PDB file of C-alpha atoms in Angstrom:
ATOM      1  CA  MET X 230      14.057  17.038 -18.860  1.00 42.00           C
ATOM      2  CA  GLU X 231      12.459  20.044 -17.206  1.00 50.00           C
ATOM      3  CA  ARG X 232      12.170  19.640 -13.465  1.00 55.00           C
ATOM      4  CA  LEU X 233       8.802  20.087 -11.789  1.00 58.00           C
ATOM      5  CA  PHE X 234      10.154  21.208  -8.433  1.00 60.00           C
ATOM      6  CA  THR X 235      10.907  24.772  -7.467  1.00 62.00           C
ATOM      7  CA  ASP X 236      10.567  24.056  -3.735  1.00 74.00           C
ATOM      8  CA  GLU X 237      13.419  21.953  -2.320  1.00 82.00           C
ATOM      9  CA  PHE X 238      11.639  21.571   1.011  1.00 81.00           C
ATOM     10  CA  LEU X 239       8.622  20.014  -0.722  1.00 85.00           C
ATOM     11  CA  GLU X 240      10.869  17.778  -2.800  1.00 88.00           C
ATOM     12  CA  ASP X 241      12.715  16.546   0.299  1.00 91.00           C
ATOM     13  CA  SER X 242       9.414  15.952   2.096  1.00 90.00           C
ATOM     14  CA  ILE X 243       8.113  13.771  -0.735  1.00 92.00           C
ATOM     15  CA  LYS X 244      11.387  11.865  -0.869  1.00 94.00           C
ATOM     16  CA  GLU X 245      11.171  11.173   2.873  1.00 94.00           C
ATOM     17  CA  LEU X 246       7.596   9.950   2.459  1.00 94.00           C
ATOM     18  CA  LEU X 247       8.752   7.617  -0.312  1.00 97.00           C
ATOM     19  CA  LYS X 248      11.469   6.227   1.939  1.00 96.00           C
ATOM     20  CA  SER X 249       8.911   5.706   4.699  1.00 95.00           C
ATOM     21  CA  VAL X 250       6.865   3.404   2.426  1.00 96.00           C
ATOM     22  CA  GLY X 251       9.908   1.372   1.355  1.00 96.00           C
ATOM     23  CA  VAL X 252      11.583   3.199  -1.531  1.00 97.00           C
ATOM     24  CA  ASN X 253      15.263   3.077  -0.573  1.00 96.00           C
ATOM     25  CA  ASN X 254      18.285   4.853  -2.028  1.00 96.00           C
ATOM     26  CA  ALA X 255      19.152   1.890  -4.259  1.00 96.00           C
ATOM     27  CA  LEU X 256      15.752   2.155  -5.951  1.00 97.00           C
ATOM     28  CA  PHE X 257      16.157   5.905  -6.427  1.00 97.00           C
ATOM     29  CA  SER X 258      19.497   5.167  -8.070  1.00 97.00           C
ATOM     30  CA  MET X 259      18.059   2.453 -10.336  1.00 98.00           C
ATOM     31  CA  ALA X 260      15.214   4.764 -11.355  1.00 98.00           C
ATOM     32  CA  ARG X 261      17.668   7.492 -12.365  1.00 97.00           C
ATOM     33  CA  LYS X 262      19.542   4.998 -14.546  1.00 96.00           C
ATOM     34  CA  MET X 263      16.207   4.289 -16.243  1.00 97.00           C
ATOM     35  CA  ASN X 264      15.634   8.039 -16.687  1.00 96.00           C
ATOM     36  CA  VAL X 265      12.840   8.121 -14.093  1.00 97.00           C
ATOM     37  CA  ASP X 266      12.729  10.659 -11.281  1.00 95.00           C
ATOM     38  CA  LEU X 267      10.611   8.904  -8.654  1.00 96.00           C
ATOM     39  CA  THR X 268      10.077  12.030  -6.587  1.00 95.00           C
ATOM     40  CA  GLU X 269       8.697  13.920  -9.573  1.00 94.00           C
ATOM     41  CA  LEU X 270       6.650  10.909 -10.700  1.00 96.00           C
ATOM     42  CA  PHE X 271       4.881  10.606  -7.351  1.00 96.00           C
ATOM     43  CA  TYR X 272       4.499  14.372  -7.076  1.00 93.00           C
ATOM     44  CA  ASP X 273       2.903  14.712 -10.501  1.00 93.00           C
ATOM     45  CA  LYS X 274       0.694  11.612 -10.417  1.00 95.00           C
ATOM     46  CA  ILE X 275      -0.196  11.269  -6.730  1.00 94.00           C
ATOM     47  CA  VAL X 276       0.362  14.555  -4.894  1.00 91.00           C
ATOM     48  CA  LEU X 277      -1.135  16.776  -7.601  1.00 90.00           C
ATOM     49  CA  ASN X 278      -3.462  14.417  -9.458  1.00 91.00           C
ATOM     50  CA  ASP X 279      -4.293  11.398  -7.304  1.00 93.00           C
ATOM     51  CA  SER X 280      -6.605   8.913  -9.025  1.00 95.00           C
ATOM     52  CA  ILE X 281      -6.935   5.156  -9.467  1.00 94.00           C
ATOM     53  CA  GLN X 282      -5.599   5.466 -13.015  1.00 95.00           C
ATOM     54  CA  ASN X 283      -2.573   7.494 -11.922  1.00 97.00           C
ATOM     55  CA  ARG X 284      -1.811   5.055  -9.128  1.00 97.00           C
ATOM     56  CA  GLU X 285      -1.763   2.269 -11.725  1.00 95.00           C
ATOM     57  CA  ILE X 286       0.636   4.296 -13.887  1.00 97.00           C
ATOM     58  CA  VAL X 287       2.960   4.858 -10.919  1.00 98.00           C
ATOM     59  CA  ALA X 288       2.748   1.203  -9.832  1.00 97.00           C
ATOM     60  CA  LYS X 289       3.607   0.010 -13.344  1.00 96.00           C
ATOM     61  CA  SER X 290       6.659   2.270 -13.487  1.00 98.00           C
ATOM     62  CA  LEU X 291       7.771   1.214 -10.008  1.00 98.00           C
ATOM     63  CA  LEU X 292       7.295  -2.462 -10.916  1.00 98.00           C
ATOM     64  CA  GLY X 293       9.671  -2.088 -13.863  1.00 98.00           C
ATOM     65  CA  ILE X 294      12.253  -0.402 -11.643  1.00 98.00           C
ATOM     66  CA  TYR X 295      11.976  -3.152  -9.038  1.00 98.00           C
ATOM     67  CA  GLY X 296      12.358  -5.767 -11.768  1.00 98.00           C
ATOM     68  CA  ASN X 297      15.630  -4.276 -12.996  1.00 98.00           C
ATOM     69  CA  PHE X 298      16.806  -3.791  -9.415  1.00 98.00           C
ATOM     70  CA  ILE X 299      16.170  -7.425  -8.431  1.00 98.00           C
ATOM     71  CA  ALA X 300      17.752  -8.756 -11.627  1.00 98.00           C
ATOM     72  CA  THR X 301      20.815  -6.570 -11.058  1.00 98.00           C
ATOM     73  CA  LEU X 302      21.153  -7.898  -7.498  1.00 98.00           C
ATOM     74  CA  TYR X 303      20.846 -11.467  -8.770  1.00 98.00           C
ATOM     75  CA  PHE X 304      23.606 -11.268 -11.371  1.00 98.00           C
ATOM     76  CA  SER X 305      25.818  -9.152  -9.125  1.00 98.00           C
ATOM     77  CA  GLY X 306      25.430 -11.882  -6.511  1.00 98.00           C
ATOM     78  CA  LEU X 307      26.805 -14.374  -9.044  1.00 98.00           C
ATOM     79  CA  GLY X 308      29.969 -12.286  -9.209  1.00 98.00           C
ATOM     80  CA  TYR X 309      29.292 -10.383 -12.423  1.00 98.00           C
ATOM     81  CA  GLU X 310      29.927  -6.669 -12.843  1.00 98.00           C
ATOM     82  CA  VAL X 311      26.527  -5.519 -14.005  1.00 98.00           C
ATOM     83  CA  GLU X 312      25.804  -2.356 -15.983  1.00 98.00           C
ATOM     84  CA  ASN X 313      22.340  -0.927 -16.539  1.00 98.00           C
ATOM     85  CA  GLU X 314      20.741   0.756 -19.559  1.00 97.00           C
ATOM     86  CA  VAL X 315      23.651  -0.118 -21.831  1.00 98.00           C
ATOM     87  CA  PRO X 316      23.555   1.105 -25.448  1.00 97.00           C
ATOM     88  CA  VAL X 317      23.644  -1.709 -28.020  1.00 96.00           C
ATOM     89  CA  LYS X 318      25.457  -0.514 -31.119  1.00 90.00           C
ATOM     90  CA  ASP X 319      25.477  -1.684 -34.726  1.00 85.00           C
ATOM     91  CA  GLU X 320      28.543  -2.134 -36.940  1.00 84.00           C
ATOM     92  CA  ASN X 321      28.636   1.622 -37.522  1.00 87.00           C
ATOM     93  CA  GLY X 322      28.749   2.368 -33.814  1.00 87.00           C
ATOM     94  CA  LYS X 323      25.169   3.678 -33.735  1.00 91.00           C
ATOM     95  CA  ALA X 324      22.998   2.733 -30.761  1.00 93.00           C
ATOM     96  CA  THR X 325      20.023   0.703 -32.022  1.00 94.00           C
ATOM     97  CA  THR X 326      18.536   0.010 -28.587  1.00 97.00           C
ATOM     98  CA  TYR X 327      19.417  -0.266 -24.898  1.00 98.00           C
ATOM     99  CA  ALA X 328      19.809  -3.389 -22.785  1.00 98.00           C
ATOM    100  CA  ASP X 329      18.278  -3.328 -19.319  1.00 98.00           C
ATOM    101  CA  LEU X 330      21.329  -5.173 -17.985  1.00 98.00           C
ATOM    102  CA  SER X 331      24.711  -6.135 -19.367  1.00 98.00           C
ATOM    103  CA  PHE X 332      27.614  -8.171 -18.019  1.00 98.00           C
ATOM    104  CA  ILE X 333      30.488 -10.337 -19.203  1.00 98.00           C
ATOM    105  CA  ASP X 334      30.104 -13.970 -18.157  1.00 97.00           C
ATOM    106  CA  LYS X 335      32.832 -16.411 -17.110  1.00 95.00           C
ATOM    107  CA  THR X 336      33.456 -17.426 -20.732  1.00 96.00           C
ATOM    108  CA  GLY X 337      34.167 -13.806 -21.633  1.00 97.00           C
ATOM    109  CA  ARG X 338      30.976 -13.382 -23.606  1.00 96.00           C
ATOM    110  CA  ILE X 339      28.824 -10.265 -23.363  1.00 97.00           C
ATOM    111  CA  ASN X 340      25.334 -10.916 -21.977  1.00 98.00           C
ATOM    112  CA  TYR X 341      22.403  -8.591 -22.609  1.00 98.00           C
ATOM    113  CA  CYS X 342      19.279  -8.942 -20.478  1.00 98.00           C
ATOM    114  CA  GLU X 343      15.757  -7.748 -21.089  1.00 98.00           C
ATOM    115  CA  VAL X 344      13.744  -7.673 -17.863  1.00 98.00           C
ATOM    116  CA  LYS X 345       9.975  -8.180 -17.967  1.00 98.00           C
ATOM    117  CA  ALA X 346       8.166  -7.621 -14.664  1.00 98.00           C
ATOM    118  CA  THR X 347       4.724  -8.705 -15.861  1.00 97.00           C
ATOM    119  CA  THR X 348       2.232 -11.485 -15.127  1.00 95.00           C
ATOM    120  CA  GLN X 349       1.725 -12.540 -18.752  1.00 96.00           C
ATOM    121  CA  ILE X 350       3.571 -12.351 -22.075  1.00 98.00           C
ATOM    122  CA  LEU X 351       1.320 -13.348 -24.958  1.00 97.00           C
ATOM    123  CA  GLY X 352       1.832 -14.160 -28.595  1.00 96.00           C
ATOM    124  CA  SER X 353      -1.858 -14.808 -29.184  1.00 93.00           C
ATOM    125  CA  GLU X 354      -5.037 -13.386 -27.688  1.00 91.00           C
ATOM    126  CA  LYS X 355      -6.350 -16.952 -27.288  1.00 91.00           C
ATOM    127  CA  THR X 356      -3.745 -17.802 -24.658  1.00 92.00           C
ATOM    128  CA  TYR X 357      -4.801 -15.068 -22.238  1.00 92.00           C
ATOM    129  CA  ARG X 358      -5.219 -16.367 -18.704  1.00 90.00           C
ATOM    130  CA  ASP X 359      -8.276 -14.968 -16.978  1.00 83.00           C
ATOM    131  CA  GLU X 360      -7.102 -14.575 -13.393  1.00 76.00           C
ATOM    132  CA  ASP X 361      -9.428 -11.761 -12.304  1.00 71.00           C
ATOM    133  CA  ALA X 362     -13.128 -12.556 -12.287  1.00 64.00           C
ATOM    134  CA  LEU X 363     -13.916  -8.952 -11.342  1.00 63.00           C
ATOM    135  CA  LEU X 364     -12.768  -7.553 -14.676  1.00 74.00           C
ATOM    136  CA  THR X 365     -15.485  -6.535 -17.131  1.00 76.00           C
ATOM    137  CA  PHE X 366     -15.326  -7.646 -20.760  1.00 73.00           C
ATOM    138  CA  GLU X 367     -13.965  -4.226 -21.741  1.00 76.00           C
ATOM    139  CA  ASN X 368     -11.290  -4.399 -19.022  1.00 83.00           C
ATOM    140  CA  LYS X 369     -10.331  -7.911 -20.115  1.00 86.00           C
ATOM    141  CA  ASN X 370     -10.008  -6.795 -23.719  1.00 90.00           C
ATOM    142  CA  ASP X 371      -7.647  -4.007 -22.621  1.00 90.00           C
ATOM    143  CA  GLU X 372      -5.651  -6.522 -20.567  1.00 90.00           C
ATOM    144  CA  ILE X 373      -5.383  -8.936 -23.488  1.00 92.00           C
ATOM    145  CA  ILE X 374      -4.157  -6.173 -25.795  1.00 94.00           C
ATOM    146  CA  LYS X 375      -1.649  -5.053 -23.156  1.00 94.00           C
ATOM    147  CA  TYR X 376      -0.117  -8.511 -22.766  1.00 95.00           C
ATOM    148  CA  THR X 377       0.010  -9.234 -26.506  1.00 96.00           C
ATOM    149  CA  GLN X 378       1.763  -5.890 -27.020  1.00 97.00           C
ATOM    150  CA  ILE X 379       4.295  -6.884 -24.363  1.00 98.00           C
ATOM    151  CA  GLY X 380       4.904 -10.085 -26.335  1.00 98.00           C
ATOM    152  CA  LYS X 381       5.393  -8.246 -29.636  1.00 98.00           C
ATOM    153  CA  LYS X 382       7.742  -5.693 -28.105  1.00 98.00           C
ATOM    154  CA  LEU X 383       9.745  -8.399 -26.351  1.00 98.00           C
ATOM    155  CA  VAL X 384      10.358 -10.350 -29.561  1.00 98.00           C
ATOM    156  CA  LYS X 385      11.308  -7.159 -31.404  1.00 98.00           C
ATOM    157  CA  GLN X 386      13.731  -6.198 -28.640  1.00 98.00           C
ATOM    158  CA  ALA X 387      15.194  -9.714 -28.546  1.00 98.00           C
ATOM    159  CA  GLN X 388      15.863  -9.464 -32.289  1.00 97.00           C
ATOM    160  CA  LYS X 389      17.735  -6.187 -31.815  1.00 96.00           C
ATOM    161  CA  LEU X 390      19.790  -7.543 -28.930  1.00 97.00           C
ATOM    162  CA  SER X 391      20.568 -10.810 -30.759  1.00 96.00           C
ATOM    163  CA  ALA X 392      21.831  -8.908 -33.796  1.00 94.00           C
ATOM    164  CA  SER X 393      24.813  -7.845 -31.673  1.00 92.00           C
ATOM    165  CA  ASN X 394      25.967 -11.497 -31.362  1.00 90.00           C
ATOM    166  CA  ALA X 395      25.830 -11.198 -27.580  1.00 95.00           C
ATOM    167  CA  LEU X 396      24.176 -13.854 -25.429  1.00 98.00           C
ATOM    168  CA  VAL X 397      20.638 -12.640 -24.797  1.00 98.00           C
ATOM    169  CA  ASN X 398      18.596 -13.423 -21.684  1.00 98.00           C
ATOM    170  CA  VAL X 399      14.981 -12.563 -20.965  1.00 98.00           C
ATOM    171  CA  ILE X 400      14.383 -12.180 -17.246  1.00 98.00           C
ATOM    172  CA  ILE X 401      10.927 -12.888 -15.853  1.00 98.00           C
ATOM    173  CA  PHE X 402       9.607 -13.558 -12.363  1.00 98.00           C
ATOM    174  CA  GLU X 403       8.053 -16.643 -10.823  1.00 98.00           C
ATOM    175  CA  GLY X 404       4.406 -16.962 -11.831  1.00 97.00           C
ATOM    176  CA  CYS X 405       4.756 -15.095 -15.125  1.00 97.00           C
ATOM    177  CA  PHE X 406       2.994 -16.940 -17.933  1.00 97.00           C
ATOM    178  CA  VAL X 407       4.847 -16.948 -21.263  1.00 98.00           C
ATOM    179  CA  ASP X 408       2.883 -18.591 -24.049  1.00 96.00           C
ATOM    180  CA  GLU X 409       4.400 -21.121 -26.426  1.00 97.00           C
ATOM    181  CA  LYS X 410       4.457 -18.825 -29.456  1.00 97.00           C
ATOM    182  CA  ILE X 411       6.690 -16.378 -27.624  1.00 98.00           C
ATOM    183  CA  LYS X 412       8.898 -19.175 -26.315  1.00 98.00           C
ATOM    184  CA  GLU X 413       9.324 -20.550 -29.826  1.00 98.00           C
ATOM    185  CA  LYS X 414      10.284 -17.168 -31.249  1.00 98.00           C
ATOM    186  CA  LEU X 415      12.797 -16.539 -28.465  1.00 98.00           C
ATOM    187  CA  SER X 416      14.240 -20.042 -28.852  1.00 98.00           C
ATOM    188  CA  ALA X 417      14.739 -19.426 -32.586  1.00 98.00           C
ATOM    189  CA  LEU X 418      16.845 -16.403 -31.617  1.00 98.00           C
ATOM    190  CA  ASN X 419      18.826 -18.514 -29.084  1.00 98.00           C
ATOM    191  CA  VAL X 420      17.455 -16.390 -26.268  1.00 98.00           C
ATOM    192  CA  ASN X 421      17.447 -17.826 -22.746  1.00 98.00           C
ATOM    193  CA  ILE X 422      14.482 -17.327 -20.420  1.00 98.00           C
ATOM    194  CA  ILE X 423      15.563 -16.982 -16.784  1.00 98.00           C
ATOM    195  CA  THR X 424      12.986 -17.004 -13.997  1.00 98.00           C
ATOM    196  CA  LEU X 425      13.749 -15.179 -10.761  1.00 98.00           C
ATOM    197  CA  PHE X 426      11.979 -14.845  -7.442  1.00 97.00           C
ATOM    198  CA  PRO X 427       9.922 -13.330  -5.881  1.00 97.00           C
ATOM    199  CA  SER X 428       6.517 -14.141  -7.314  1.00 98.00           C
ATOM    200  CA  ILE X 429       5.388 -11.480  -9.780  1.00 97.00           C
ATOM    201  CA  ILE X 430       1.919 -11.603  -8.219  1.00 95.00           C
ATOM    202  CA  GLU X 431       3.298 -10.825  -4.759  1.00 97.00           C
ATOM    203  CA  LEU X 432       5.660  -8.179  -6.114  1.00 97.00           C
ATOM    204  CA  GLU X 433       2.839  -6.460  -7.985  1.00 96.00           C
ATOM    205  CA  LYS X 434       0.596  -6.630  -4.911  1.00 96.00           C
ATOM    206  CA  ASN X 435       3.275  -5.189  -2.615  1.00 97.00           C
ATOM    207  CA  ILE X 436       4.017  -2.322  -4.989  1.00 98.00           C
ATOM    208  CA  LYS X 437       0.341  -1.397  -5.303  1.00 96.00           C
ATOM    209  CA  GLU X 438       0.097  -1.385  -1.506  1.00 97.00           C
ATOM    210  CA  MET X 439       3.186   0.823  -1.373  1.00 97.00           C
ATOM    211  CA  VAL X 440       1.646   3.338  -3.796  1.00 97.00           C
ATOM    212  CA  ASN X 441      -1.658   3.332  -1.873  1.00 97.00           C
ATOM    213  CA  LEU X 442       0.191   3.839   1.419  1.00 96.00           C
ATOM    214  CA  PHE X 443       2.076   6.795  -0.059  1.00 96.00           C
ATOM    215  CA  SER X 444      -1.232   8.313  -1.157  1.00 94.00           C
ATOM    216  CA  TYR X 445      -2.678   7.844   2.332  1.00 93.00           C
ATOM    217  CA  LYS X 446       0.381   9.322   4.047  1.00 92.00           C
ATOM    218  CA  CYS X 447       0.412  12.186   1.577  1.00 88.00           C
ATOM    219  CA  LYS X 448      -3.150  13.131   2.504  1.00 85.00           C
ATOM    220  CA  GLU X 449      -2.251  12.889   6.189  1.00 84.00           C
ATOM    221  CA  ASN X 450       0.843  15.029   5.733  1.00 78.00           C
ATOM    222  CA  LEU X 451      -0.277  18.626   6.177  1.00 58.00           C
ATOM    223  CA  LEU X 452       3.077  19.913   4.971  1.00 51.00           C
ATOM    224  CA  ILE X 453       2.607  18.561   1.459  1.00 56.00           C
ATOM    225  CA  VAL X 454      -1.102  19.324   1.367  1.00 51.00           C
ATOM    226  CA  SER X 455      -0.439  22.947   2.306  1.00 51.00           C
ATOM    227  CA  HIS X 456       2.084  23.280  -0.528  1.00 51.00           C
ATOM    228  CA  ASN X 457      -0.410  21.798  -2.912  1.00 50.00           C
ATOM    229  CA  LYS X 458      -3.055  24.483  -2.322  1.00 47.00           C
TER     230      LYS X 458
END
């Protein structure tokens, strides 16, 4: 991937700003495992092109990274040696997909985990939970489509992971609504659903505040602004 930075001083300045809003070294490391360069992401979407839409894009990416990070901490805390972004191979040794997390449990069985840091996972548009009265009809329609797509992709990924004969776990966070159609499909694949804390609502809120704070600090930081002219 072509790097955006040609100025190391600017890159270091952005990284320090990210650390000042709560992005620690462990999150930088997790992002790299997921093939995301957080410094470049914030530079491209916030420093150069700040907008509400771009902040949402950054927050969504950061939410996924936090989800994998928290899940990794959880299973590591249980004594498992966790690997991230592990290739799942077929009988010919070809990678068919990647597991967010992988570890060998106490029975010696390989576990693959798919982490979903989202508020809803839908199998039907009718099960959408309207939790934001401020959304317009058009916004709600986009939200419904988004959550049903998450459901479709999750089932498809669970099928790929289950084909390996490993034990498959779907990791969600407290407060995430998973509708019955999705639960039934995952159960048919012998997939476990594991709920972790913190609340997905609080996590999403905190990350949005983090992105907004970075934007504010970026505008206040004359060093970055001067490089951006």
